[in-house]
Amino acid sequence: MQGKDGEDNQDEKQFESKKPNLSRDDEIDGEIVESDVELDNSDVVTPDNDPPQKMGDPSTEVTEENQEAAQVSKSKAMEAISEGKLDEAIDYLTEAIMLNPKSAILYANRASIFVKLKKPNAAIRDAGAALKINPDSARGYKARGMARAMLGLWEEAARDLHVASTLDFDEEIGVMLKKVEPNAKKIEEHRRKYLRLRKEKVQRKIELERKRRQPKSQDAEAASLLKDGEIIGIHSASELKTKLNAASKTSRLSIIYFTATWCGPCRYVSPVYTSLAGKYPKVVFLKADIDDARDAAAEYNVSSVPCFFFMKNGKEIDKVVGADKNLLEKKIAQHAG
């Protein structure tokens, strides 16, 4: 969609909002609210809303006769400019453009007059036409840069004026750059500041998300060490500690069943313990032979078997000694809830 100046209507929106030339992301980003940039807008004008000026057809074949006639109209325009008759000069240059629409200088000259008339959108259209014909038109860049400055498009104006200065520097370009560059630099510094703040905010979000996911990851890792509905054999105190830590991370009740191969009551209660593991899949059922896991048995001061320790969050909360299967299940139901 074309704007009033014949280019991207983003320029128009930026002027109308009287904000610096920043993207939509620069306005409000979550908790980051950008402050206004203090710019010197004393030379900014209201955009011209006149209907687009007549533009020639560059595909038209230009005869020598038309070229000569265009030159005559151009001369009349220059004379009118010297007399301060700018509107009359526009008319003569329009005649010249219609006769020779392939001349970049004609468009550039008319653009410079529109600048004097404070009609920046018209100037931008003509400058764009001149640059399309001749990408190295210093007058085209100069006129467009000055027009964009009138619209408060400081960064675009600075770019155009710098190109014009490189192609064909004159004093007027230097004066304009002294007005335009301070505003353009303020906008660039403003953009960099909030780009840095947004990057920092993104990094903070990433770090918070990483920390948020870390416990879940640890929980998943801990859960992988446990076997729902099955008996987990323990062979050492360190292995027991690992399983109990995993149970704590997942907030599960753990039962340590100390047994021995030579224990008759143990042979009686072991099948019951196995069936209870299937009945209470979210309870961690651990089983340690005191002759195999001597250090674990010593740590819990096991003096007789069978013996059941009920553990939650790393602490002993209950204990059953003996092969009383009814008491065992009662305690499991009590603490599992």
Short mmCIF file of C-alpha atoms in Angstrom, two decimals:
data_model
loop_
_atom_site.label_atom_id
_atom_site.label_comp_id
_atom_site.label_asym_id
_atom_site.label_seq_id
_atom_site.Cartn_x
_atom_site.Cartn_y
_atom_site.Cartn_z
CA MET A 1 0.00 0.00 0.00
CA GLN A 2 1.40 3.42 -0.99
CA GLY A 3 1.39 6.40 1.33
CA LYS A 4 0.97 10.10 0.56
CA ASP A 5 4.59 10.41 -0.53
CA GLY A 6 4.31 7.52 -2.96
CA GLU A 7 6.46 5.30 -0.74
CA ASP A 8 5.82 2.98 2.16
CA ASN A 9 3.06 4.45 4.32
CA GLN A 10 5.17 3.57 7.37
CA ASP A 11 6.76 7.02 6.91
CA GLU A 12 3.37 8.69 7.18
CA LYS A 13 2.40 6.72 10.27
CA GLN A 14 5.66 7.58 11.94
CA PHE A 15 5.15 11.29 11.34
CA GLU A 16 1.52 11.32 12.35
CA SER A 17 2.32 9.66 15.67
CA LYS A 18 5.16 12.14 16.15
CA LYS A 19 7.44 9.36 17.30
CA PRO A 20 10.94 8.60 16.08
CA ASN A 21 11.41 6.17 13.25
CA LEU A 22 11.16 2.99 15.31
CA SER A 23 9.52 -0.36 14.67
CA ARG A 24 6.32 -1.42 16.40
CA ASP A 25 8.37 -3.64 18.72
CA ASP A 26 10.04 -0.48 20.03
CA GLU A 27 6.80 0.93 21.48
CA ILE A 28 5.83 -1.36 24.34
CA ASP A 29 7.35 -4.73 25.10
CA GLY A 30 5.90 -6.28 28.19
CA GLU A 31 7.40 -4.53 31.18
CA ILE A 32 9.68 -2.39 28.99
CA VAL A 33 7.95 0.90 28.15
CA GLU A 34 10.05 3.19 26.02
CA SER A 35 10.49 6.79 26.94
CA ASP A 36 10.04 9.49 24.31
CA VAL A 37 13.10 10.74 22.48
CA GLU A 38 13.62 14.48 22.78
CA LEU A 39 14.13 15.67 19.23
CA ASP A 40 14.39 19.06 17.59
CA ASN A 41 11.23 19.11 15.47
CA SER A 42 11.19 22.87 14.93
CA ASP A 43 11.53 22.50 11.13
CA VAL A 44 9.01 19.68 10.77
CA VAL A 45 5.97 20.58 8.67
CA THR A 46 2.50 19.15 8.22
CA PRO A 47 2.51 16.64 5.34
CA ASP A 48 1.06 18.00 2.08
CA ASN A 49 -2.17 16.33 1.04
CA ASP A 50 -2.38 17.62 -2.52
CA PRO A 51 -3.28 15.19 -5.31
CA PRO A 52 -0.13 13.64 -6.84
CA GLN A 53 1.54 15.85 -9.43
CA LYS A 54 1.62 14.82 -13.08
CA MET A 55 4.34 12.28 -13.78
CA GLY A 56 5.57 11.45 -17.26
CA ASP A 57 5.61 7.98 -18.78
CA PRO A 58 9.26 6.86 -18.92
CA SER A 59 8.42 4.30 -21.62
CA THR A 60 7.46 7.12 -24.00
CA GLU A 61 9.76 7.59 -27.00
CA VAL A 62 11.29 11.07 -26.72
CA THR A 63 11.96 12.83 -30.03
CA GLU A 64 14.63 15.50 -30.57
CA GLU A 65 11.82 18.00 -30.99
CA ASN A 66 10.39 17.08 -27.58
CA GLN A 67 13.81 17.30 -25.98
CA GLU A 68 14.29 20.80 -27.36
CA ALA A 69 10.82 21.85 -26.22
CA ALA A 70 11.49 20.41 -22.77
CA GLN A 71 14.70 22.43 -22.59
CA VAL A 72 12.81 25.61 -23.40
CA SER A 73 10.28 24.90 -20.62
CA LYS A 74 13.10 24.17 -18.22
CA SER A 75 14.74 27.52 -19.03
CA LYS A 76 11.45 29.30 -18.37
CA ALA A 77 11.21 27.46 -15.05
CA MET A 78 14.70 28.61 -14.03
CA GLU A 79 13.76 32.19 -14.90
CA ALA A 80 10.57 31.92 -12.84
CA ILE A 81 12.59 30.58 -9.89
CA SER A 82 14.95 33.55 -10.08
CA GLU A 83 11.91 35.83 -9.89
CA GLY A 84 10.52 33.92 -6.90
CA LYS A 85 7.58 32.56 -8.91
CA LEU A 86 7.78 29.01 -7.63
CA ASP A 87 4.29 27.86 -8.61
CA GLU A 88 4.92 29.09 -12.14
CA ALA A 89 8.24 27.25 -12.16
CA ILE A 90 6.41 24.03 -11.16
CA ASP A 91 4.08 24.44 -14.15
CA TYR A 92 6.98 24.92 -16.58
CA LEU A 93 8.87 21.92 -15.19
CA THR A 94 5.74 19.80 -15.41
CA GLU A 95 5.49 20.72 -19.12
CA ALA A 96 9.13 19.76 -19.53
CA ILE A 97 8.63 16.42 -17.75
CA MET A 98 5.65 15.52 -19.93
CA LEU A 99 7.77 16.28 -23.01
CA ASN A 100 10.84 14.41 -21.75
CA PRO A 101 9.87 11.96 -18.98
CA LYS A 102 13.26 10.25 -19.18
CA SER A 103 15.17 13.20 -17.75
CA ALA A 104 16.20 12.69 -14.12
CA ILE A 105 17.30 16.30 -13.76
CA LEU A 106 13.82 17.60 -14.56
CA TYR A 107 12.27 15.54 -11.76
CA ALA A 108 15.08 16.48 -9.38
CA ASN A 109 14.63 20.20 -10.16
CA ARG A 110 10.90 20.02 -9.60
CA ALA A 111 11.52 18.11 -6.35
CA SER A 112 13.81 20.90 -5.11
CA ILE A 113 11.08 23.47 -5.79
CA PHE A 114 8.52 21.38 -3.90
CA VAL A 115 10.98 21.43 -0.99
CA LYS A 116 11.03 25.26 -1.14
CA LEU A 117 7.23 25.20 -1.19
CA LYS A 118 7.25 22.94 1.89
CA LYS A 119 5.53 20.11 0.06
CA PRO A 120 7.69 17.17 1.17
CA ASN A 121 5.49 14.34 -0.10
CA ALA A 122 5.44 15.79 -3.61
CA ALA A 123 9.21 16.29 -3.41
CA ILE A 124 9.74 12.67 -2.35
CA ARG A 125 7.68 11.43 -5.31
CA ASP A 126 9.73 13.47 -7.77
CA ALA A 127 13.04 12.56 -6.14
CA GLY A 128 12.08 8.88 -6.29
CA ALA A 129 11.32 9.24 -10.02
CA ALA A 130 14.68 10.97 -10.60
CA LEU A 131 16.57 8.23 -8.74
CA LYS A 132 14.75 5.51 -10.63
CA ILE A 133 16.03 7.02 -13.87
CA ASN A 134 19.48 7.89 -12.50
CA PRO A 135 20.47 6.09 -9.25
CA ASP A 136 23.43 8.49 -8.94
CA SER A 137 21.37 11.68 -9.00
CA ALA A 138 22.89 13.87 -6.28
CA ARG A 139 20.03 16.36 -6.61
CA GLY A 140 17.53 13.53 -6.22
CA TYR A 141 19.10 12.35 -2.96
CA LYS A 142 19.46 15.92 -1.71
CA ALA A 143 15.84 16.83 -2.40
CA ARG A 144 14.53 13.60 -0.88
CA GLY A 145 16.75 13.99 2.17
CA MET A 146 15.54 17.55 2.77
CA ALA A 147 11.91 16.49 2.25
CA ARG A 148 12.23 13.59 4.67
CA ALA A 149 13.71 15.94 7.25
CA MET A 150 10.58 18.09 6.88
CA LEU A 151 8.53 15.01 7.77
CA GLY A 152 10.67 14.21 10.80
CA LEU A 153 12.10 11.09 9.18
CA TRP A 154 15.53 11.82 10.56
CA GLU A 155 17.36 8.59 9.89
CA GLU A 156 16.18 8.33 6.26
CA ALA A 157 16.97 12.00 5.75
CA ALA A 158 20.50 11.53 7.10
CA ARG A 159 21.12 8.56 4.80
CA ASP A 160 19.94 10.46 1.71
CA LEU A 161 21.94 13.57 2.56
CA HIS A 162 25.10 11.56 3.16
CA VAL A 163 24.76 9.93 -0.25
CA ALA A 164 24.13 13.33 -1.86
CA SER A 165 27.18 14.70 -0.07
CA THR A 166 29.32 11.86 -1.42
CA LEU A 167 28.07 12.37 -4.98
CA ASP A 168 28.23 16.17 -5.08
CA PHE A 169 28.73 18.04 -1.83
CA ASP A 170 27.46 21.60 -1.44
CA GLU A 171 27.10 23.95 1.51
CA GLU A 172 23.35 23.49 1.78
CA ILE A 173 23.76 19.74 2.29
CA GLY A 174 26.30 20.41 5.04
CA VAL A 175 23.90 22.78 6.82
CA MET A 176 21.07 20.23 6.60
CA LEU A 177 23.26 17.42 7.96
CA LYS A 178 24.09 19.54 11.01
CA LYS A 179 20.35 19.76 11.73
CA VAL A 180 19.46 16.17 10.85
CA GLU A 181 22.33 14.13 12.30
CA PRO A 182 21.77 14.97 16.01
CA ASN A 183 18.17 13.71 15.81
CA ALA A 184 19.18 10.63 13.80
CA LYS A 185 21.88 9.77 16.35
CA LYS A 186 19.46 10.18 19.27
CA ILE A 187 17.04 7.78 17.60
CA GLU A 188 19.81 5.26 16.92
CA GLU A 189 21.03 5.45 20.53
CA HIS A 190 17.42 5.09 21.72
CA ARG A 191 16.94 2.01 19.55
CA ARG A 192 20.17 0.42 20.74
CA LYS A 193 19.26 1.05 24.36
CA TYR A 194 15.90 -0.67 24.11
CA LEU A 195 17.24 -3.43 21.88
CA ARG A 196 19.74 -4.18 24.64
CA LEU A 197 17.00 -4.07 27.29
CA ARG A 198 14.80 -6.41 25.26
CA LYS A 199 17.69 -8.82 24.76
CA GLU A 200 18.36 -8.77 28.48
CA LYS A 201 14.67 -9.42 29.13
CA VAL A 202 14.66 -12.36 26.71
CA GLN A 203 17.74 -13.78 28.44
CA ARG A 204 16.04 -13.41 31.81
CA LYS A 205 12.97 -15.22 30.50
CA ILE A 206 15.15 -18.01 29.10
CA GLU A 207 16.97 -18.33 32.42
CA LEU A 208 13.71 -18.35 34.41
CA GLU A 209 12.24 -20.95 32.08
CA ARG A 210 15.39 -23.04 32.41
CA LYS A 211 15.16 -22.85 36.21
CA ARG A 212 11.43 -23.62 36.06
CA ARG A 213 12.01 -26.69 33.93
CA GLN A 214 14.98 -27.88 35.93
CA PRO A 215 12.93 -29.24 38.87
CA LYS A 216 10.60 -30.99 36.41
CA SER A 217 13.60 -32.49 34.68
CA GLN A 218 15.01 -33.57 38.01
CA ASP A 219 11.64 -35.02 39.01
CA ALA A 220 11.48 -36.96 35.76
CA GLU A 221 15.01 -38.23 36.31
CA ALA A 222 14.15 -39.20 39.87
CA ALA A 223 10.97 -40.96 38.76
CA SER A 224 12.97 -42.97 36.23
CA LEU A 225 14.94 -44.49 39.13
CA LEU A 226 11.74 -45.82 40.70
CA LYS A 227 9.59 -48.72 39.51
CA ASP A 228 5.87 -48.31 39.99
CA GLY A 229 4.27 -51.43 41.39
CA GLU A 230 7.56 -53.35 41.71
CA ILE A 231 10.03 -54.23 44.44
CA ILE A 232 13.37 -52.44 44.15
CA GLY A 233 16.31 -54.43 45.47
CA ILE A 234 18.87 -52.60 47.60
CA HIS A 235 22.46 -53.84 47.90
CA SER A 236 24.26 -51.00 49.66
CA ALA A 237 23.71 -47.90 51.79
CA SER A 238 24.64 -45.61 48.88
CA GLU A 239 22.07 -47.28 46.63
CA LEU A 240 19.47 -46.94 49.36
CA LYS A 241 20.26 -43.25 49.72
CA THR A 242 19.87 -42.71 45.95
CA LYS A 243 16.45 -44.37 45.90
CA LEU A 244 15.26 -42.46 48.97
CA ASN A 245 16.40 -39.16 47.45
CA ALA A 246 14.52 -39.99 44.26
CA ALA A 247 11.41 -40.78 46.30
CA SER A 248 11.74 -37.47 48.18
CA LYS A 249 12.01 -35.47 44.94
CA THR A 250 8.77 -37.01 43.75
CA SER A 251 7.13 -36.68 47.20
CA ARG A 252 6.50 -40.38 47.52
CA LEU A 253 6.26 -42.59 50.56
CA SER A 254 9.09 -45.13 50.75
CA ILE A 255 9.19 -48.42 52.67
CA ILE A 256 12.47 -50.16 53.44
CA TYR A 257 11.95 -53.85 54.03
CA PHE A 258 14.93 -55.46 55.74
CA THR A 259 14.93 -59.23 55.34
CA ALA A 260 17.23 -62.27 55.36
CA THR A 261 17.29 -65.57 53.46
CA TRP A 262 17.41 -67.58 56.70
CA CYS A 263 14.39 -65.74 58.20
CA GLY A 264 11.21 -67.89 58.32
CA PRO A 265 8.75 -65.01 58.99
CA CYS A 266 10.35 -63.14 56.13
CA ARG A 267 9.48 -65.95 53.73
CA TYR A 268 5.89 -65.65 54.95
CA VAL A 269 5.56 -61.88 54.59
CA SER A 270 7.60 -61.38 51.40
CA PRO A 271 4.77 -62.43 49.00
CA VAL A 272 2.45 -60.09 50.87
CA TYR A 273 4.96 -57.23 50.46
CA THR A 274 5.17 -57.96 46.73
CA SER A 275 1.37 -57.89 46.32
CA LEU A 276 1.15 -54.63 48.25
CA ALA A 277 3.64 -53.08 45.83
CA GLY A 278 1.20 -53.82 43.01
CA LYS A 279 -1.70 -52.46 45.04
CA TYR A 280 0.07 -49.17 45.90
CA PRO A 281 2.07 -48.30 42.72
CA LYS A 282 2.93 -44.76 43.88
CA VAL A 283 4.61 -46.04 47.04
CA VAL A 284 8.28 -46.94 46.68
CA PHE A 285 8.85 -50.51 47.93
CA LEU A 286 12.50 -51.17 48.74
CA LYS A 287 13.93 -54.52 49.87
CA ALA A 288 17.36 -55.11 51.42
CA ASP A 289 18.92 -58.36 52.61
CA ILE A 290 20.82 -57.55 55.80
CA ASP A 291 23.58 -59.97 54.85
CA ASP A 292 23.97 -58.34 51.43
CA ALA A 293 23.49 -54.69 52.36
CA ARG A 294 25.26 -54.78 55.71
CA ASP A 295 26.09 -51.05 55.70
CA ALA A 296 22.45 -50.14 55.09
CA ALA A 297 21.28 -52.44 57.89
CA ALA A 298 23.87 -50.95 60.22
CA GLU A 299 22.83 -47.42 59.35
CA TYR A 300 19.26 -48.20 60.42
CA ASN A 301 20.33 -50.25 63.45
CA VAL A 302 18.39 -53.30 62.28
CA SER A 303 18.42 -55.84 65.11
CA SER A 304 15.66 -58.18 63.94
CA VAL A 305 13.86 -59.10 60.71
CA PRO A 306 11.46 -58.70 59.11
CA CYS A 307 11.55 -54.96 59.74
CA PHE A 308 9.83 -52.20 57.79
CA PHE A 309 10.85 -48.52 57.88
CA PHE A 310 8.39 -45.94 56.55
CA MET A 311 10.22 -42.93 55.06
CA LYS A 312 8.96 -39.61 53.71
CA ASN A 313 11.07 -36.63 52.57
CA GLY A 314 14.18 -38.37 53.89
CA LYS A 315 12.80 -38.88 57.40
CA GLU A 316 11.54 -41.95 59.23
CA ILE A 317 7.83 -41.50 60.01
CA ASP A 318 6.91 -45.01 61.19
CA LYS A 319 8.16 -48.55 61.69
CA VAL A 320 6.77 -52.09 61.75
CA VAL A 321 8.74 -54.99 63.23
CA GLY A 322 7.55 -58.53 62.58
CA ALA A 323 5.44 -60.32 59.98
CA ASP A 324 2.06 -58.78 60.83
CA LYS A 325 0.67 -58.39 57.34
CA ASN A 326 -2.52 -56.64 58.47
CA LEU A 327 -0.61 -54.01 60.45
CA LEU A 328 1.77 -53.58 57.53
CA GLU A 329 -1.01 -52.82 55.07
CA LYS A 330 -2.78 -50.59 57.58
CA LYS A 331 0.35 -48.47 57.95
CA ILE A 332 0.84 -48.31 54.18
CA ALA A 333 -2.74 -47.14 53.62
CA GLN A 334 -2.34 -44.60 56.42
CA HIS A 335 0.86 -43.00 55.14
CA ALA A 336 0.30 -43.41 51.42
CA GLY A 337 -2.69 -41.10 51.59
#
